[in-house]
Amino acid sequence: MKAVILVGGQGTRLRPLTCRTPKPMLPLVNQPFIEWMLLRLRDYGIREVILAVQYLADRFRTALGDGSHLDMRLHIVEEPEPRGTAGAVKHVEHLLDGTTFIFNGDVMTDLDLKAMLDFHRERGSKVTISLTPVDDPTQFGLVETDRDGRVRRFLEKPRLEDITTNFVNAGTYLIEPEIFRYVPPNQFYMFERGLFPVVLQTGDPMYGFPSRAYWTDIGKPQTYLDVHHDILIGKVQYHFRGQQVGERIWVEGEVDIHASAQIVGPVVIGHGTRIGRGTRIIGPTVIGERCEIGPECQIEGVVMWERNVIEEGVTLRNCVLGSGNRIGERSHIIDGTIISDECHIGQENRLERGIRIWPGTTLGDRAISF
Ligand code: GDD
Ligand code: MG
């Protein structure tokens, strides 16, 4: 059985983290998110996967190649221009043979794929959409089903007054390839606003598979942080690459932690990272490879990628740092701030309230201060 993963979106809601890194390549506990997805498929015996790429396509090719390092067979197929979710699968239709899983590439879930496949087969379904309950369906595709699970209505990003259920499209589908006869070739076409409404009209069997498995769309900064939190506190099954060295503390390879530093898990520290004198690191926090964390820093609820230099006395709280940044002495980076890549923040700055710093930005000393 094959799977297609849709990874061509621009990840606009996650900018600036996605300016240089496509959303599915964002690190999740120091490992590209897509790798976690692929390994999950491999666990289910699905070893041949088609990645429908578009935005920053080369990043996928460089990192994943033909998939042999994961003992899988990958086809990385780029659309000449964005074709939309269904158009992207139409573009790789020639590679499909029989029942196929399709995944949105930004959903963290431990959905039971075997149970979904059984459900699909038992009903002779042509399209099965996984469903999950959410608090706010306006951000998603609302799916109404009858008692037997047959889809009665599909409404993408519904208005408040149109909400009749809190079950939404969870972004995992099982399809029979024949359904793509309804998708026009070489065009932009969406499952959500195109194919699903059409299938409702034609009457081909389309079912919703409800599940209460763990589920989050990592497409927004807060959910990107939340997913890390959930993994670190054990809410979702996750295989840590590092070695556990203390109460919910994992290190990946060689790290250098000063004897007076204090680490309160859950915390993951990447290979080659150094942590200075008197620094406190409080979980849930993930620190990438080769970071230099100076003395007397306070770090709590942070996701930081590789090669960051954090100078003396810096406070980082509930924020995301991309790669290769330098944060000047005594600065405070707090409250949902996002700093992307290769930024230089001078001394004694205070960045808060979800401020977003674009790649390559330089901020002088006390430019935004107390
Ligand atoms: N190849 C390709 N080409 N992939 C695309 C394209 C495209 O033109 N457009 C979007 N994608 C990929 C994105 O990379 C992402 O993995 C997936 O399709 C879904 O796109 P999002 O932009 O993340 O959509 P959304 O989150 O607003 O809504 C979708 O997901 C929700 C669940 O998370 C919809 O499917 C909703 O119905 C659903 O509830
Ligand atoms: Mg999404």
XYZ file of C-alpha atoms and ligand atoms in Angstrom:
410
model
C 0.000 0.000 0.000
C 1.201 3.497 -0.831
C 0.700 6.860 0.815
C 0.810 10.427 -0.451
C 1.813 13.253 1.866
C 0.813 16.775 0.873
C 3.703 19.048 1.742
C 3.499 21.830 -0.821
C 1.871 24.562 1.258
C 3.699 27.773 2.095
C 3.032 27.610 5.823
C 2.088 31.293 5.904
C 0.586 31.150 9.387
C 3.909 29.908 10.715
C 6.012 32.658 9.212
C 8.767 33.600 9.752
C 9.770 30.064 10.805
C 8.683 28.883 7.366
C 10.543 31.574 5.371
C 13.463 29.205 4.832
C 12.053 25.901 6.022
C 8.857 24.317 4.683
C 6.405 23.505 7.457
C 6.822 19.691 7.313
C 10.603 20.117 7.621
C 10.353 22.135 10.845
C 12.146 20.376 13.654
C 9.956 18.541 16.079
C 12.079 17.679 19.103
C 15.178 18.167 16.938
C 13.976 15.907 14.120
C 12.208 17.081 10.950
C 8.491 16.626 11.465
C 8.143 14.774 8.128
C 10.654 12.175 9.302
C 8.460 11.423 12.278
C 5.503 10.985 9.904
C 7.451 8.685 7.599
C 8.652 6.489 10.453
C 5.082 6.182 11.666
C 4.017 4.955 8.220
C 6.894 2.509 8.193
C 5.670 1.155 11.535
C 2.404 0.355 9.758
C 4.259 -1.407 6.958
C 3.789 1.429 4.448
C 7.230 1.789 2.879
C 6.483 3.527 -0.394
C 5.505 7.161 -0.036
C 4.943 9.973 -2.503
C 5.714 13.465 -1.264
C 3.784 16.107 -3.205
C 6.166 19.042 -2.885
C 6.057 22.596 -4.203
C 7.237 25.348 -1.836
C 11.010 25.055 -1.100
C 11.009 21.653 -2.804
C 14.786 21.269 -2.679
C 14.777 21.155 1.096
C 12.913 17.846 0.902
C 15.202 16.419 -1.759
C 18.339 17.306 0.172
C 17.088 15.982 3.496
C 15.253 12.861 2.386
C 16.596 11.836 -1.035
C 15.114 8.528 -2.130
C 14.341 7.533 1.472
C 16.854 4.685 1.589
C 18.372 5.961 4.866
C 14.940 5.312 6.416
C 14.675 1.989 4.621
C 11.763 3.372 2.608
C 11.064 4.244 -1.012
C 10.285 7.914 -1.506
C 9.072 9.677 -4.633
C 9.505 13.420 -4.273
C 7.308 14.957 -6.957
C 7.149 18.697 -7.556
C 4.172 20.434 -9.125
C 5.062 22.988 -11.805
C 2.903 25.441 -9.837
C 0.734 24.959 -6.732
C -2.098 22.650 -7.779
C -4.055 22.642 -4.512
C -4.561 19.576 -2.337
C -6.515 17.386 -4.809
C -4.672 18.770 -7.849
C -1.395 17.735 -6.206
C -2.575 14.129 -5.892
C -3.972 14.182 -9.445
C -0.470 15.163 -10.528
C 0.925 11.904 -9.054
C -2.066 9.742 -10.031
C 0.124 7.603 -12.324
C 1.998 6.362 -9.232
C -1.132 5.174 -7.411
C -2.314 1.584 -7.463
C -5.285 0.736 -5.292
C -6.412 2.046 -1.932
C -4.125 4.905 -0.895
C -3.601 6.909 2.288
C -3.338 10.664 1.835
C -2.060 12.922 4.593
C -1.918 16.621 5.177
C 1.741 17.150 6.033
C 1.224 19.246 9.137
C -0.850 17.071 11.416
C 0.520 15.402 14.513
C -1.659 12.436 15.386
C -1.429 8.893 16.639
C -4.559 7.907 14.732
C -4.973 4.139 14.333
C -4.416 3.710 10.583
C -5.245 -0.002 10.645
C -8.652 0.650 12.216
C -9.307 3.342 9.612
C -8.418 0.980 6.767
C -10.741 -1.720 8.178
C -13.543 0.856 8.441
C -12.967 1.945 4.815
C -12.992 -1.631 3.504
C -15.979 -2.820 5.532
C -18.124 -0.058 4.067
C -16.849 -0.277 0.519
C -16.016 3.410 0.801
C -14.442 5.347 -2.061
C -13.289 8.217 0.152
C -12.873 8.029 3.920
C -12.062 11.174 5.839
C -10.656 10.931 9.366
C -12.532 13.168 11.806
C -11.505 14.744 15.062
C -13.417 16.890 17.548
C -12.139 20.465 17.975
C -13.196 23.487 20.017
C -13.316 25.883 17.072
C -14.426 24.315 13.774
C -14.189 27.662 11.914
C -10.450 27.004 11.386
C -11.038 23.624 9.731
C -13.270 21.612 7.392
C -16.534 20.780 9.116
C -17.864 17.288 8.360
C -21.402 16.163 9.097
C -22.151 12.455 8.906
C -25.215 10.291 9.393
C -25.378 7.507 12.004
C -23.581 5.047 9.788
C -20.750 7.490 9.186
C -21.753 8.497 5.670
C -20.741 12.097 4.947
C -23.745 14.400 4.511
C -22.058 17.755 4.384
C -18.530 19.136 4.008
C -17.957 22.794 4.723
C -14.434 24.224 4.636
C -13.756 26.984 7.206
C -17.451 27.319 8.136
C -18.946 30.524 9.463
C -20.051 30.452 13.090
C -23.717 30.252 12.131
C -23.075 27.156 9.960
C -21.581 25.039 12.732
C -23.651 21.952 13.434
C -20.983 19.627 14.815
C -17.510 19.939 16.315
C -16.131 17.083 14.198
C -13.790 18.303 11.503
C -11.618 16.900 8.752
C -8.487 15.648 10.510
C -6.418 15.639 7.307
C -5.970 11.881 6.780
C -7.869 10.281 3.895
C -8.234 6.857 2.369
C -9.162 6.988 -1.269
C -9.807 4.692 -4.198
C -7.852 6.228 -7.087
C -10.871 6.032 -9.443
C -12.287 9.014 -7.532
C -9.708 11.196 -9.266
C -11.743 11.012 -12.458
C -13.623 13.982 -10.990
C -10.457 16.047 -10.614
C -9.545 18.121 -13.689
C -5.901 17.588 -14.755
C -3.272 20.334 -14.668
C -5.393 22.665 -12.611
C -5.561 24.077 -9.128
C -8.173 21.987 -7.342
C -8.877 21.340 -3.669
C -10.261 18.310 -1.872
C -12.000 20.582 0.564
C -13.782 23.037 -1.724
C -13.781 20.894 -4.889
C -13.678 17.114 -4.754
C -15.563 16.445 -1.517
C -18.574 18.600 -2.433
C -18.589 16.960 -5.895
C -18.516 13.434 -4.463
C -21.455 14.369 -2.220
C -23.404 15.216 -5.351
C -22.415 12.149 -7.359
C -23.378 9.877 -4.470
C -20.164 7.813 -4.455
C -19.772 6.341 -0.973
C -17.850 8.791 1.210
C -17.484 8.146 4.933
C -16.156 9.949 7.991
C -14.032 7.975 10.445
C -14.303 9.642 13.862
C -11.459 9.229 16.303
C -10.416 10.641 19.640
C -6.731 9.960 19.034
C -4.257 12.716 19.853
C -4.501 15.329 17.098
C -3.009 18.761 16.434
C -2.449 20.773 13.268
C 0.993 22.301 13.823
C 0.264 25.133 11.410
C 0.327 27.996 13.931
C 3.045 29.233 16.304
C 1.161 28.394 19.469
C 0.270 24.897 18.256
C 3.897 24.369 17.226
C 4.875 25.057 20.840
C 1.915 23.077 22.218
C 2.875 19.948 20.279
C 6.346 20.037 21.810
C 4.803 20.433 25.187
C 2.471 17.463 24.626
C 5.307 15.238 23.425
C 7.522 16.168 26.346
C 4.844 15.529 28.951
C 3.988 12.227 27.310
C 0.530 13.077 26.005
C 1.377 11.597 22.633
C 3.531 8.590 21.918
C 6.947 9.665 20.708
C 10.258 7.921 20.374
C 12.980 10.186 21.741
C 16.259 9.903 19.905
C 18.306 11.011 22.874
C 19.401 9.171 25.955
C 17.520 9.765 29.169
C 19.962 11.082 31.755
C 17.653 12.273 34.511
C 14.034 12.765 35.473
C 12.532 13.544 32.042
C 15.832 14.897 30.729
C 17.141 13.595 27.409
C 20.429 14.418 25.723
C 21.354 13.638 22.136
C 25.047 12.797 21.919
C 27.717 14.829 23.684
C 26.672 17.861 25.723
C 28.563 20.043 28.156
C 26.488 21.191 31.117
C 28.154 23.269 33.844
C 27.916 21.654 37.269
C 26.051 24.648 38.681
C 23.430 24.712 35.895
C 19.987 23.524 36.861
C 17.822 21.484 34.501
C 14.219 20.727 35.396
C 12.556 18.306 32.933
C 10.999 17.697 30.600
C 13.970 18.958 28.624
C 15.763 17.693 25.490
C 19.266 18.941 24.687
C 20.856 18.437 21.266
C 24.324 17.158 20.430
C 27.262 19.511 20.953
C 25.348 22.044 23.054
C 27.024 23.820 25.974
C 25.215 25.215 28.980
C 26.983 27.734 31.174
C 27.338 28.449 34.874
C 24.237 29.078 36.948
C 21.833 28.782 34.015
C 18.376 27.372 34.719
C 16.550 25.410 32.045
C 12.984 24.509 32.834
C 10.773 22.229 30.786
C 9.036 21.781 28.584
C 12.048 22.936 26.602
C 13.904 21.645 23.551
C 17.384 22.920 22.694
C 18.876 22.023 19.314
C 22.380 20.968 18.345
C 25.506 23.074 18.875
C 23.919 25.866 20.890
C 25.995 27.939 23.309
C 23.995 29.016 26.314
C 25.919 31.521 28.367
C 26.016 31.833 32.155
C 23.122 32.937 34.362
C 20.356 32.491 31.779
C 16.746 31.606 32.542
C 15.096 29.401 29.937
C 11.585 28.033 30.239
C 9.018 26.679 27.766
C 11.318 27.256 24.786
C 11.874 25.526 21.448
C 15.245 26.435 20.003
C 16.795 24.944 16.852
C 20.499 24.544 16.169
C 23.538 26.871 16.502
C 22.072 29.575 18.712
C 24.315 31.679 20.917
C 22.642 32.969 24.052
C 24.764 35.448 25.975
C 24.981 36.023 29.718
C 21.873 36.736 31.775
C 19.314 36.260 28.990
C 15.726 35.260 29.791
C 13.876 33.130 27.246
C 10.326 32.139 28.105
C 7.542 30.625 25.982
C 9.212 31.465 22.680
C 10.651 29.856 19.543
C 14.129 30.496 18.149
C 15.110 29.154 14.725
C 18.747 28.486 13.762
C 21.940 30.463 14.078
C 20.745 33.404 16.179
C 22.693 35.428 18.696
C 20.839 36.926 21.659
C 22.685 39.719 23.454
C 23.309 39.924 27.208
C 20.366 40.451 29.556
C 17.745 40.467 26.794
C 14.261 39.113 27.514
C 12.562 37.104 24.765
C 9.179 36.085 26.105
C 5.422 35.563 25.572
C 5.154 33.801 22.233
C 7.939 35.712 20.464
C 9.297 34.034 17.345
C 12.814 34.713 16.140
C 13.522 32.920 12.876
C 17.047 32.336 11.552
C 20.407 34.104 11.605
C 19.210 37.109 13.625
C 21.374 39.207 15.884
C 19.551 40.699 18.838
C 21.648 43.208 20.774
C 21.897 43.539 24.549
C 19.010 44.384 26.867
C 16.186 44.084 24.376
C 12.737 43.021 25.433
C 10.745 41.148 22.796
C 7.298 40.037 23.881
C 3.651 39.563 22.930
C 4.154 37.301 19.937
C 6.465 39.671 18.071
C 7.946 37.937 15.017
C 11.482 38.614 13.836
C 12.267 37.812 10.179
C 15.451 35.973 9.055
C 18.670 37.955 9.083
C 17.379 40.792 11.256
C 19.845 42.789 13.321
C 18.587 44.683 16.343
C 20.946 47.037 18.172
C 21.483 47.172 21.928
C 18.368 48.371 23.807
C 16.512 48.862 20.477
C 13.282 47.602 22.010
C 13.909 47.953 25.678
C 12.438 47.861 29.151
N 1.542 19.705 -2.909
C 0.714 20.633 -2.433
N 0.237 21.578 -3.284
N 0.397 20.617 -1.122
C -0.429 21.589 -0.658
C -0.955 22.598 -1.478
C -0.594 22.584 -2.879
O -0.999 23.427 -3.679
N -1.744 23.402 -0.712
C -1.705 22.906 0.538
N -0.907 21.817 0.591
C -0.618 20.976 1.757
C -0.030 21.751 2.923
O 1.384 21.692 2.866
C -0.566 20.993 4.130
O 0.255 19.900 4.486
C -1.893 20.437 3.635
O -1.868 20.495 2.219
C -3.101 21.218 4.174
O -2.936 22.588 3.903
P -3.101 23.694 5.047
O -2.811 25.011 4.414
O -2.365 23.318 6.258
O -4.684 23.620 5.271
P -5.517 23.974 6.589
O -4.784 23.554 7.797
O -5.970 25.387 6.503
O -6.833 23.045 6.384
C -6.720 21.682 6.019
O -6.372 20.878 7.144
C -7.353 20.863 8.209
C -6.839 19.897 9.256
O -5.619 20.317 9.740
C -8.074 21.236 5.448
O -7.896 19.939 4.911
C -9.172 21.237 6.506
O -10.367 20.718 5.979
C -8.728 20.396 7.701
O -9.712 20.466 8.744
Mg -2.884 22.858 8.262
